[in-house]
Coordinates of C-alpha atoms in Angstrom, one line a residue:
Chain G
M1 CA -35.8 -44.4 12.7
K2 CA -32.5 -45.6 11.2
S3 CA -31.0 -42.3 10.2
S4 CA -31.8 -40.6 13.5
A5 CA -31.0 -43.6 15.7
N6 CA -27.7 -42.1 17.0
T7 CA -29.3 -38.9 18.0
V8 CA -31.7 -40.8 20.3
V9 CA -30.4 -41.6 23.8
N10 CA -30.7 -45.1 25.2
A11 CA -34.4 -45.0 25.8
G12 CA -34.8 -44.8 22.0
S13 CA -32.9 -48.0 21.3
E14 CA -34.5 -49.8 24.2
A15 CA -37.8 -48.9 22.6
V16 CA -37.0 -51.0 19.5
T17 CA -34.4 -53.5 20.7
P18 CA -34.9 -54.0 24.4
S19 CA -32.4 -55.7 26.7
S20 CA -35.2 -58.0 28.0
E21 CA -37.0 -60.9 26.3
V22 CA -39.3 -60.1 23.4
A23 CA -42.3 -62.0 22.1
R24 CA -43.1 -61.2 18.4
F25 CA -46.5 -61.4 16.9
D26 CA -46.7 -61.4 13.1
E27 CA -49.4 -60.3 10.6
T28 CA -51.4 -63.5 11.3
Q29 CA -51.7 -62.6 15.0
P30 CA -52.9 -59.0 15.1
L31 CA -53.8 -57.2 18.3
Q32 CA -57.4 -56.0 18.2
L33 CA -57.5 -52.4 19.5
D34 CA -60.5 -50.7 21.1
A35 CA -60.0 -47.9 18.5
G36 CA -61.4 -50.4 16.0
V37 CA -58.2 -51.2 14.2
E38 CA -55.7 -54.0 14.3
L39 CA -52.1 -53.7 15.2
A40 CA -49.8 -56.1 13.4
P41 CA -47.0 -57.0 13.5
F42 CA -46.3 -56.0 17.1
Q43 CA -44.0 -57.1 19.9
I44 CA -44.1 -57.4 23.7
A45 CA -41.0 -57.0 25.8
Y46 CA -41.1 -58.8 29.1
C47 CA -39.1 -60.2 32.0
T48 CA -39.7 -63.4 33.9
Y49 CA -38.5 -64.5 37.3
G50 CA -38.7 -67.9 39.0
T51 CA -39.8 -71.2 37.4
L52 CA -43.1 -72.2 35.8
N53 CA -44.3 -75.4 37.5
A54 CA -45.3 -78.5 35.6
D55 CA -49.1 -77.8 35.6
K56 CA -48.5 -74.1 34.9
S57 CA -50.5 -73.0 38.0
N58 CA -48.0 -70.8 39.8
A59 CA -47.7 -67.8 37.4
I60 CA -48.2 -64.3 38.6
L61 CA -48.5 -61.4 36.2
I62 CA -47.2 -58.1 37.4
C63 CA -48.8 -55.0 35.7
H64 CA -46.8 -51.8 35.8
A65 CA -47.9 -48.3 36.3
L66 CA -47.8 -45.2 34.0
T67 CA -44.0 -44.8 33.8
G68 CA -43.1 -48.3 34.8
D69 CA -41.7 -51.1 32.7
Q70 CA -41.0 -54.8 32.6
Y71 CA -37.9 -54.5 34.8
C72 CA -39.9 -55.0 38.1
A73 CA -37.3 -57.1 39.8
S74 CA -34.1 -56.5 37.7
T75 CA -31.8 -53.7 37.0
H76 CA -33.1 -51.0 34.7
P77 CA -31.1 -51.0 31.4
V78 CA -31.1 -47.2 31.1
T79 CA -30.9 -45.9 34.7
G80 CA -29.0 -48.9 36.2
K81 CA -31.3 -48.6 39.2
P82 CA -32.9 -51.7 40.9
G83 CA -36.2 -53.0 39.7
W84 CA -39.2 -50.8 40.6
W85 CA -40.8 -53.5 42.8
E86 CA -37.7 -55.3 43.9
V87 CA -38.8 -54.7 47.6
L88 CA -41.8 -56.9 46.9
I89 CA -40.6 -59.5 44.3
G90 CA -37.7 -61.9 44.7
P91 CA -36.6 -65.0 46.5
G92 CA -38.2 -65.2 50.0
K93 CA -40.0 -61.9 49.4
P94 CA -43.9 -61.5 49.6
I95 CA -44.1 -62.3 45.9
D96 CA -41.7 -65.2 46.3
T97 CA -39.8 -66.1 43.1
D98 CA -38.7 -69.4 44.7
R99 CA -42.4 -70.3 44.7
Y100 CA -44.1 -68.3 41.9
F101 CA -43.3 -67.7 38.2
V102 CA -43.4 -64.0 37.8
I103 CA -44.1 -62.4 34.4
C104 CA -43.9 -58.6 33.8
S105 CA -44.3 -57.1 30.4
N106 CA -44.0 -53.6 29.1
V107 CA -47.5 -52.4 28.1
I108 CA -48.7 -51.7 24.5
G109 CA -47.9 -48.0 23.8
G110 CA -44.9 -48.2 26.1
C111 CA -41.3 -47.3 25.3
L112 CA -39.1 -50.0 26.7
G113 CA -39.5 -52.6 23.9
T114 CA -43.2 -53.3 23.5
T115 CA -44.7 -51.7 20.4
G116 CA -45.4 -48.0 21.0
P117 CA -45.1 -44.6 19.3
A118 CA -41.3 -44.9 19.1
S119 CA -41.5 -48.2 17.3
P120 CA -41.0 -48.2 13.5
N121 CA -44.2 -48.1 11.5
P122 CA -43.9 -50.9 9.0
A123 CA -45.8 -48.8 6.4
T124 CA -43.2 -46.0 6.5
G125 CA -40.1 -47.3 8.2
Q126 CA -40.3 -44.2 10.4
P127 CA -41.4 -44.2 14.0
F128 CA -45.2 -44.4 14.5
A129 CA -45.3 -41.2 16.5
L130 CA -49.0 -40.2 16.6
D131 CA -49.9 -42.6 13.8
L132 CA -50.3 -45.3 16.3
S133 CA -53.9 -45.7 17.4
V134 CA -54.7 -44.5 20.9
V135 CA -54.5 -47.6 23.1
T136 CA -56.6 -48.4 26.1
I137 CA -56.2 -50.3 29.4
R138 CA -58.2 -53.1 27.7
D139 CA -55.8 -53.2 24.7
M140 CA -52.9 -53.5 27.2
V141 CA -54.6 -56.5 28.8
R142 CA -55.5 -58.1 25.5
A143 CA -51.9 -58.0 24.5
Q144 CA -50.8 -59.4 27.9
A145 CA -53.3 -62.3 27.4
M146 CA -51.6 -63.1 24.1
L147 CA -48.3 -63.2 25.9
V148 CA -49.7 -65.4 28.6
D149 CA -51.0 -67.8 25.9
R150 CA -47.5 -68.1 24.5
F151 CA -46.5 -69.7 27.9
G152 CA -49.4 -72.1 27.6
I153 CA -50.8 -70.7 30.9
D154 CA -54.6 -71.1 31.1
Q155 CA -55.0 -69.5 34.5
L156 CA -52.8 -67.0 36.2
F157 CA -52.4 -67.6 39.9
S158 CA -52.5 -63.9 40.5
V159 CA -52.5 -60.6 38.6
I160 CA -51.0 -57.8 40.7
G161 CA -50.4 -54.1 40.1
G162 CA -50.7 -50.6 41.5
S163 CA -52.2 -47.4 40.0
M164 CA -52.4 -47.9 36.2
G165 CA -51.2 -51.5 36.9
G166 CA -54.2 -51.8 39.2
M167 CA -56.5 -50.7 36.4
Q168 CA -55.1 -53.6 34.3
V169 CA -55.7 -56.0 37.2
L170 CA -59.4 -54.9 37.3
Q171 CA -59.6 -55.2 33.5
W172 CA -58.1 -58.7 33.6
A173 CA -60.6 -59.8 36.3
S174 CA -63.4 -58.4 34.3
S175 CA -62.4 -59.6 30.8
Y176 CA -61.0 -63.0 31.7
P177 CA -62.5 -64.0 35.1
E178 CA -61.7 -67.7 34.6
R179 CA -58.1 -66.9 33.8
V180 CA -57.5 -65.0 37.1
F181 CA -57.4 -67.0 40.3
T182 CA -56.6 -64.0 42.5
A183 CA -56.4 -60.3 41.7
V184 CA -54.6 -57.7 43.7
P185 CA -55.4 -54.1 42.6
I186 CA -53.5 -51.6 44.7
A187 CA -54.0 -47.8 45.0
T188 CA -56.2 -47.7 42.0
G189 CA -59.7 -46.9 40.7
A190 CA -62.3 -48.4 38.4
R191 CA -62.2 -45.1 36.5
H192 CA -60.0 -42.1 36.1
T193 CA -61.6 -39.1 37.9
S194 CA -62.0 -35.6 36.4
Q195 CA -59.2 -34.3 38.6
N196 CA -56.9 -37.1 37.5
I197 CA -57.7 -36.3 33.8
A198 CA -57.0 -32.7 34.5
F199 CA -53.5 -33.3 35.8
H200 CA -52.7 -35.6 32.8
E201 CA -53.9 -32.8 30.5
V202 CA -51.5 -30.4 32.1
G203 CA -48.7 -32.9 31.4
R204 CA -49.7 -33.5 27.8
Q205 CA -50.0 -29.8 27.0
A206 CA -46.5 -29.2 28.5
I207 CA -45.1 -31.8 26.0
I208 CA -47.1 -30.5 23.0
A209 CA -46.1 -26.9 23.8
D210 CA -42.4 -27.8 23.6
P211 CA -41.1 -26.7 20.1
D212 CA -38.9 -29.7 20.1
W213 CA -41.9 -32.0 20.1
R214 CA -42.3 -31.2 16.3
Q215 CA -45.9 -32.5 16.0
G216 CA -44.7 -35.7 17.6
R217 CA -42.0 -36.3 14.8
Y218 CA -39.1 -35.4 17.1
L219 CA -37.3 -38.7 16.6
E220 CA -36.9 -38.2 12.9
K221 CA -36.0 -34.5 13.4
G222 CA -33.3 -35.4 15.9
T223 CA -34.8 -33.3 18.7
R224 CA -36.4 -34.3 22.0
P225 CA -39.1 -32.4 23.9
S226 CA -37.2 -32.8 27.1
K227 CA -38.3 -29.6 28.7
G228 CA -42.0 -30.4 28.1
L229 CA -41.7 -33.9 29.3
A230 CA -39.8 -32.8 32.4
V231 CA -42.5 -30.3 33.3
A232 CA -45.1 -33.0 32.8
R233 CA -43.2 -35.2 35.1
M234 CA -42.8 -32.5 37.7
A235 CA -46.5 -31.7 37.8
A236 CA -47.4 -35.5 38.0
H237 CA -44.8 -36.2 40.6
V238 CA -46.5 -33.7 43.0
T239 CA -49.7 -35.8 42.7
Y240 CA -47.8 -39.0 43.7
L241 CA -46.8 -37.5 47.1
S242 CA -48.7 -35.8 49.9
E243 CA -48.5 -32.4 51.6
A244 CA -47.4 -34.0 54.8
A245 CA -44.6 -36.0 53.2
L246 CA -43.4 -33.0 51.2
H247 CA -43.3 -30.9 54.4
R248 CA -41.6 -33.6 56.4
K249 CA -38.9 -34.0 53.7
F250 CA -38.4 -30.5 52.5
G251 CA -40.4 -28.0 54.6
R252 CA -39.5 -24.5 53.4
N253 CA -35.8 -25.3 53.4
L254 CA -33.6 -23.4 51.0
Q255 CA -31.3 -25.2 48.6
D256 CA -27.5 -24.5 48.8
R257 CA -28.1 -21.0 50.1
D258 CA -28.9 -19.2 53.3
V259 CA -31.1 -16.5 51.9
P260 CA -33.6 -16.3 49.0
S261 CA -32.0 -15.2 45.7
F262 CA -34.8 -12.8 44.8
G263 CA -34.7 -14.5 41.4
F264 CA -36.2 -17.6 39.9
D265 CA -33.4 -20.1 40.6
A266 CA -34.4 -23.2 42.6
D267 CA -34.3 -21.4 45.9
F268 CA -36.3 -24.1 47.7
Q269 CA -35.2 -27.7 48.2
I270 CA -38.6 -28.9 46.8
E271 CA -38.0 -27.0 43.6
S272 CA -34.5 -28.5 43.2
Y273 CA -36.0 -32.0 44.0
L274 CA -38.7 -31.6 41.4
R275 CA -36.3 -30.3 38.7
H276 CA -34.2 -33.3 39.3
Q277 CA -37.2 -35.6 39.1
G278 CA -38.1 -34.0 35.8
M279 CA -34.6 -34.1 34.3
S280 CA -33.8 -37.7 35.2
F281 CA -37.2 -38.8 33.8
V282 CA -36.5 -37.6 30.3
D283 CA -33.5 -39.9 30.0
R284 CA -35.6 -43.0 30.4
F285 CA -39.0 -42.2 28.9
D286 CA -40.4 -41.3 25.5
A287 CA -42.6 -38.2 25.4
N288 CA -45.1 -39.6 22.9
S289 CA -45.4 -42.7 25.0
Y290 CA -46.3 -40.4 27.9
L291 CA -49.1 -39.0 25.8
Y292 CA -50.4 -42.5 25.1
M293 CA -50.1 -43.9 28.6
T294 CA -51.9 -40.9 30.2
R295 CA -54.6 -41.2 27.5
A296 CA -55.2 -44.9 28.3
M297 CA -55.7 -44.1 31.9
D298 CA -58.0 -41.2 31.1
Y299 CA -60.2 -43.4 29.0
F300 CA -60.5 -46.1 31.7
D301 CA -64.0 -46.4 33.1
L302 CA -64.9 -50.0 33.9
A303 CA -68.5 -49.2 35.0
A304 CA -69.2 -47.3 31.7
D305 CA -68.5 -50.5 29.8
H306 CA -71.3 -52.1 31.8
D307 CA -74.1 -49.5 31.6
G308 CA -72.7 -47.6 34.6
Q309 CA -73.0 -50.6 36.9
L310 CA -69.5 -51.5 38.2
A311 CA -70.8 -54.7 39.8
E312 CA -71.8 -55.9 36.4
A313 CA -68.1 -55.9 35.4
F314 CA -67.6 -58.7 38.0
R315 CA -70.9 -60.6 37.9
G316 CA -70.4 -64.2 38.9
T317 CA -66.7 -63.9 39.4
R318 CA -64.9 -66.6 41.4
T319 CA -61.7 -64.6 41.5
R320 CA -60.4 -63.8 45.0
F321 CA -59.7 -60.1 45.4
C322 CA -57.4 -58.2 47.7
L323 CA -57.4 -54.4 47.5
V324 CA -55.0 -52.1 49.2
S325 CA -55.3 -48.3 49.5
F326 CA -53.2 -45.7 51.4
T327 CA -54.6 -43.0 53.7
S328 CA -52.6 -40.1 52.2
D329 CA -53.2 -41.1 48.5
W330 CA -55.2 -38.2 46.9
L331 CA -54.7 -39.4 43.3
F332 CA -56.6 -42.7 44.0
P333 CA -58.0 -42.0 47.4
T334 CA -59.5 -44.8 49.6
G335 CA -63.0 -43.9 48.4
E336 CA -62.2 -44.9 44.8
N337 CA -60.8 -48.2 46.0
R338 CA -63.7 -48.7 48.3
A339 CA -66.2 -48.2 45.4
I340 CA -64.6 -51.3 43.8
V341 CA -65.0 -53.2 47.1
H342 CA -68.6 -52.3 47.3
A343 CA -69.2 -53.4 43.7
L344 CA -67.5 -56.7 44.5
N345 CA -69.6 -57.1 47.7
A346 CA -72.7 -56.6 45.5
T347 CA -71.7 -59.6 43.4
G348 CA -70.9 -61.8 46.4
A349 CA -67.2 -61.9 45.4
S350 CA -64.5 -63.0 47.8
V351 CA -62.8 -59.7 48.7
S352 CA -60.3 -58.4 51.2
F353 CA -59.6 -54.7 51.6
V354 CA -56.9 -53.0 53.6
E355 CA -56.4 -49.3 54.0
I356 CA -52.8 -48.6 55.1
E357 CA -51.9 -45.6 57.2
T358 CA -49.0 -43.7 55.7
D359 CA -48.1 -40.1 54.8
K360 CA -46.3 -41.2 51.6
G361 CA -49.2 -40.6 49.3
H362 CA -49.9 -42.5 46.1
D363 CA -46.2 -43.5 45.7
A364 CA -46.6 -45.6 48.9
F365 CA -47.3 -48.7 46.8
L366 CA -43.8 -48.5 45.4
L367 CA -42.1 -48.0 48.8
D368 CA -41.2 -49.9 51.9
E369 CA -44.6 -50.5 53.5
P370 CA -44.4 -53.5 55.8
E371 CA -48.2 -53.6 56.2
M372 CA -48.6 -54.0 52.5
Y373 CA -46.0 -56.8 52.4
A374 CA -47.9 -58.6 55.3
T375 CA -51.2 -58.2 53.5
I376 CA -50.0 -59.4 50.1
S377 CA -48.0 -62.3 51.5
G378 CA -50.8 -63.5 53.8
F379 CA -53.4 -63.2 51.0
L380 CA -51.2 -65.1 48.5
M381 CA -50.2 -67.7 51.0
S382 CA -53.8 -68.6 51.8
A383 CA -54.8 -68.5 48.1
A384 CA -51.8 -70.8 47.3
K385 CA -53.2 -73.3 49.8
A386 CA -56.6 -73.1 48.1
R387 CA -55.0 -73.5 44.6
G388 CA -53.1 -76.6 45.8
L389 CA -49.6 -74.9 45.3
A390 CA -47.5 -77.0 47.7
R391 CA -44.6 -75.3 49.3
Chain F
M1 CA -63.6 -55.0 68.4
S2 CA -65.7 -53.7 71.3
V3 CA -65.1 -56.4 73.9
N4 CA -62.0 -58.0 75.1
S5 CA -61.2 -61.0 72.8
T6 CA -60.0 -63.2 75.6
Q7 CA -63.5 -63.3 77.0
R8 CA -65.3 -64.4 73.8
V9 CA -67.2 -67.2 75.5
D10 CA -70.0 -66.7 72.9
F11 CA -67.8 -68.0 70.0
Q12 CA -68.5 -71.7 70.6
V13 CA -72.2 -71.1 71.1
I14 CA -72.3 -69.3 67.8
A15 CA -70.3 -72.0 66.1
D16 CA -72.9 -74.6 67.3
L17 CA -75.7 -72.5 65.6
V18 CA -74.0 -72.5 62.1
A19 CA -74.6 -75.2 59.6
E20 CA -71.8 -77.1 57.9
G21 CA -70.4 -75.4 54.7
A22 CA -72.6 -72.3 55.1
R23 CA -71.9 -68.9 53.6
V24 CA -71.2 -66.6 56.5
L25 CA -70.6 -62.8 56.9
D26 CA -69.1 -61.9 60.2
I27 CA -69.5 -58.2 61.1
G28 CA -67.0 -57.0 63.6
S29 CA -64.5 -59.7 62.8
G30 CA -61.8 -58.4 65.2
D31 CA -58.6 -60.4 64.7
G32 CA -60.5 -63.1 62.7
S33 CA -60.8 -65.6 65.6
L34 CA -64.4 -66.4 65.0
L35 CA -64.0 -66.8 61.2
E36 CA -61.1 -69.1 61.8
L37 CA -63.1 -71.2 64.3
L38 CA -66.0 -71.4 61.9
A39 CA -63.7 -72.4 59.0
A40 CA -62.1 -75.1 61.1
E41 CA -65.2 -76.5 62.8
R42 CA -67.9 -75.9 60.2
G43 CA -66.0 -75.5 56.9
I44 CA -67.7 -72.3 56.1
D45 CA -67.2 -69.9 53.2
G46 CA -66.5 -66.8 55.3
R47 CA -66.3 -63.1 54.8
G48 CA -65.7 -60.4 57.3
I49 CA -66.1 -56.7 58.0
E50 CA -64.0 -55.0 60.6
L51 CA -63.7 -51.4 61.7
S52 CA -60.2 -51.2 63.0
Q53 CA -57.4 -51.1 60.5
Q54 CA -55.2 -53.2 62.7
G55 CA -57.9 -55.9 62.9
V56 CA -58.4 -56.0 59.1
N57 CA -54.7 -56.2 58.4
E58 CA -54.3 -59.0 60.9
C59 CA -57.2 -60.9 59.3
V60 CA -56.0 -60.5 55.7
A61 CA -52.5 -61.4 56.7
R62 CA -54.0 -64.6 58.1
G63 CA -55.6 -65.3 54.8
L64 CA -59.2 -64.3 55.7
S65 CA -61.5 -62.4 53.3
V66 CA -62.1 -59.3 55.4
I67 CA -62.8 -55.7 54.4
Q68 CA -62.5 -52.5 56.4
G69 CA -65.9 -51.1 57.1
D70 CA -68.7 -51.0 59.7
A71 CA -72.2 -52.2 60.3
D72 CA -73.8 -48.8 60.0
H73 CA -72.4 -47.9 56.5
D74 CA -71.4 -51.0 54.6
L75 CA -74.2 -53.5 54.8
V76 CA -76.3 -51.6 52.2
Y77 CA -74.0 -52.8 49.4
Y78 CA -74.8 -56.5 49.9
P79 CA -77.6 -58.0 48.0
D80 CA -80.6 -59.7 49.6
E81 CA -80.0 -63.2 51.0
S82 CA -76.4 -63.2 49.9
F83 CA -75.4 -65.2 53.0
D84 CA -76.8 -68.1 54.9
Y85 CA -75.8 -66.4 58.2
V86 CA -74.8 -62.9 59.1
I87 CA -73.2 -62.7 62.5
L88 CA -73.0 -59.6 64.6
S89 CA -71.1 -60.7 67.7
Q90 CA -70.6 -58.3 70.6
T91 CA -71.0 -55.4 68.2
I92 CA -74.6 -54.3 68.1
Q93 CA -74.1 -52.1 71.2
A94 CA -71.4 -50.2 69.3
T95 CA -73.5 -49.4 66.2
H96 CA -75.1 -46.0 65.7
N97 CA -78.5 -47.4 64.6
P98 CA -79.1 -50.9 66.0
K99 CA -82.6 -51.1 64.6
I100 CA -81.5 -50.4 61.0
V101 CA -78.5 -52.7 61.4
L102 CA -80.7 -55.5 62.6
K103 CA -83.1 -55.1 59.6
E104 CA -80.1 -55.2 57.3
L105 CA -78.8 -58.4 58.9
L106 CA -82.2 -60.0 58.3
R107 CA -82.2 -58.8 54.7
I108 CA -78.7 -60.0 53.8
G109 CA -78.8 -63.3 55.6
R110 CA -81.3 -66.1 55.7
Y111 CA -80.4 -66.2 59.4
A112 CA -78.9 -63.5 61.7
I113 CA -76.9 -64.4 64.8
V114 CA -76.6 -61.6 67.3
S115 CA -74.6 -61.8 70.5
F116 CA -74.3 -59.0 73.0
P117 CA -73.4 -58.2 76.6
N118 CA -76.6 -58.1 78.7
F119 CA -76.9 -54.8 80.5
G120 CA -79.7 -56.3 82.6
H121 CA -77.3 -58.7 84.4
W122 CA -77.5 -58.5 88.2
R123 CA -74.0 -57.2 88.6
V124 CA -74.7 -54.3 86.4
R125 CA -77.9 -53.6 88.2
L126 CA -76.2 -53.8 91.6
S127 CA -73.4 -51.6 90.5
L128 CA -75.7 -48.9 89.4
L129 CA -78.0 -49.3 92.4
F130 CA -75.4 -49.2 95.1
G131 CA -72.4 -47.7 93.4
G132 CA -74.4 -45.0 91.7
Q133 CA -72.0 -45.1 88.8
M134 CA -72.0 -46.6 85.3
P135 CA -70.7 -50.1 85.8
V136 CA -67.3 -51.2 84.7
T137 CA -67.0 -55.0 84.8
K138 CA -64.8 -57.7 83.3
D139 CA -67.1 -57.9 80.3
L140 CA -67.7 -54.2 80.0
P141 CA -64.3 -52.8 80.8
Y142 CA -64.8 -49.2 79.5
S143 CA -65.7 -46.0 81.4
W144 CA -68.8 -44.2 80.2
Y145 CA -66.7 -41.4 78.5
D146 CA -64.5 -43.6 76.4
T147 CA -66.7 -46.6 75.6
P148 CA -67.4 -47.5 72.0
N149 CA -70.5 -49.1 73.3
I150 CA -73.1 -46.4 72.8
H151 CA -76.3 -48.5 72.6
F152 CA -76.4 -50.9 75.5
C153 CA -79.5 -53.0 75.9
T154 CA -80.8 -55.6 78.2
L155 CA -81.9 -59.0 77.1
Q156 CA -85.5 -58.0 77.3
D157 CA -84.9 -54.8 75.4
F158 CA -83.4 -56.8 72.6
V159 CA -86.4 -59.2 72.5
R160 CA -88.6 -56.1 72.1
L161 CA -86.5 -54.9 69.2
T162 CA -86.8 -58.3 67.4
E163 CA -90.6 -58.0 67.8
E164 CA -90.5 -54.5 66.4
V165 CA -88.6 -55.5 63.2
G166 CA -90.7 -58.6 62.8
A167 CA -87.9 -61.1 63.4
K168 CA -88.6 -64.6 64.6
I169 CA -86.4 -65.9 67.4
E170 CA -85.3 -69.4 66.3
R171 CA -83.1 -69.9 69.3
A172 CA -81.8 -67.9 72.2
E173 CA -79.1 -68.7 74.7
A174 CA -78.1 -66.8 77.8
L175 CA -74.6 -67.4 79.0
D176 CA -73.2 -67.0 82.5
A177 CA -69.8 -65.5 83.3
S178 CA -67.9 -68.7 82.3
G179 CA -69.8 -69.1 79.0
Q180 CA -72.1 -71.9 80.3
K181 CA -75.6 -71.9 78.9
I182 CA -78.3 -71.1 81.5
A183 CA -81.1 -73.6 81.6
V184 CA -83.7 -73.1 78.9
S185 CA -86.8 -73.4 81.0
L186 CA -86.3 -70.2 82.9
P187 CA -88.5 -67.2 82.0
W188 CA -87.0 -64.1 80.1
S189 CA -87.0 -62.1 83.3
L190 CA -84.6 -64.6 85.1
W191 CA -82.4 -64.9 82.0
N192 CA -82.3 -61.1 82.0
L193 CA -81.0 -61.2 85.6
F194 CA -78.5 -64.0 85.3
G195 CA -77.3 -64.0 81.7
Q196 CA -74.1 -62.1 81.3
Q197 CA -74.2 -62.5 77.6
A198 CA -76.9 -63.4 75.1
V199 CA -76.8 -65.1 71.7
F200 CA -79.9 -65.0 69.4
L201 CA -80.5 -66.9 66.2
L202 CA -83.1 -64.9 64.2
R203 CA -84.8 -65.1 60.9
R204 CA -87.2 -62.9 59.0

């Protein structure tokens, strides 16, 4: 890592020495991975907002999505952009930091400071690259539980997240039911569908096909598989939107020209937009980390861990659930969310479920959706009353 | 919600039938008024199912455990006897298959409470007899072509259905236009004529 550090843009240094807080776990506190091995030492990069109350009952864990990070409500150190959920989290907002103590950590396998493929392998001093075991959603959650232990928090007031974050929420509720008072999985599923795995595979193959990927050893070689990672992002980005929204935003409009070029420039606005999405993504994300994150989502199948019975994953749960889906989300369509609701119904769990009408597709959970705000704030408010969290 | 919420005279009657602290599933929760009433007056552990997105969103924003769904499709996911009471208020007439729905209520709940507008009420009969048109009244404000109420029944029709599915009628109330109970001693045929709404407490 050391010799090549200067060839790596900011994302590389943030991967090892992040701007945020870091919790370090030494050899005596290994992380058990589903792959059957232990990871030690390792570190978790995280941010917190608000104040933990005296009896430690007001903590909310925010779980980030595939390319998210711990900076949910603060400026991103690489891009300088506002936190990815700043619309939802902050003083007086639905997840009110005047009232709740919010924790958000970078997941295991990530690239913003938690141990991942860009972190140095203690055995070699070089980045892990693909020598890191493949991680799962459950591994991410196990690591988060160790972080929550560090704060001395027995029970989280809520665990909230969308997409891959929603998978972690479901895993939390299933693995540690007594540690989760409320759970808010948004735009997610209890498994990754075949179509979702297919799109991820397209992205991974784009990265692996880039000659600069160098069998994953690009950090030492001083190259970056930017083209492959950008193509992966472009393909994935289409799945986060909807046909209606794309057409509303771009239609068949041409970019900076009045007639088609009869060539392969970005003639259409949508092409230009996607290229921009791809190019800006590579500045803030590590290609190997993208392989690991997508793999973790692909492997997620909560029912499979319980003999195919999803309801068994939640048997006897006392957690209060609130699920949210979006009408135009074709990555995690309402049906996938509703399957979770039905499983929860079968266990007699307390569950609310709202489908929000929007043309913004899967990405809607990150955008300005007043119905989602009202749902989350109403749900949390009533749960706070039940939990005895005085205003 | 199938019937105007300002006219929900059946709510208090339903609340009187529910035991303290019971587990209740309210199907067709509307804006959550009944669940809130039951929570306030009976301290119930309540859940709801509501068809309209707006209704569900309102309920959840009010802190109620409500999911989007409907009586025809979503009851199958609940285990046997998972609730003390399953309430279907002013909704059975809007279901596709009232007989299957009623059987499901009796499977999921120890008790089922069903309330519905009585199509055998004298106003309805007069309207059809003299007007020659499908009645549009204060309780039944829709025209035939845009009504969600596709399976109207009279009080006597409903009693026959309960017999068919083998349900026992624990209690029955007929309400007049102002929501007052009509004297118990009257025979079904007179209830059927004067009751504007009916509320039944059933068990298997």
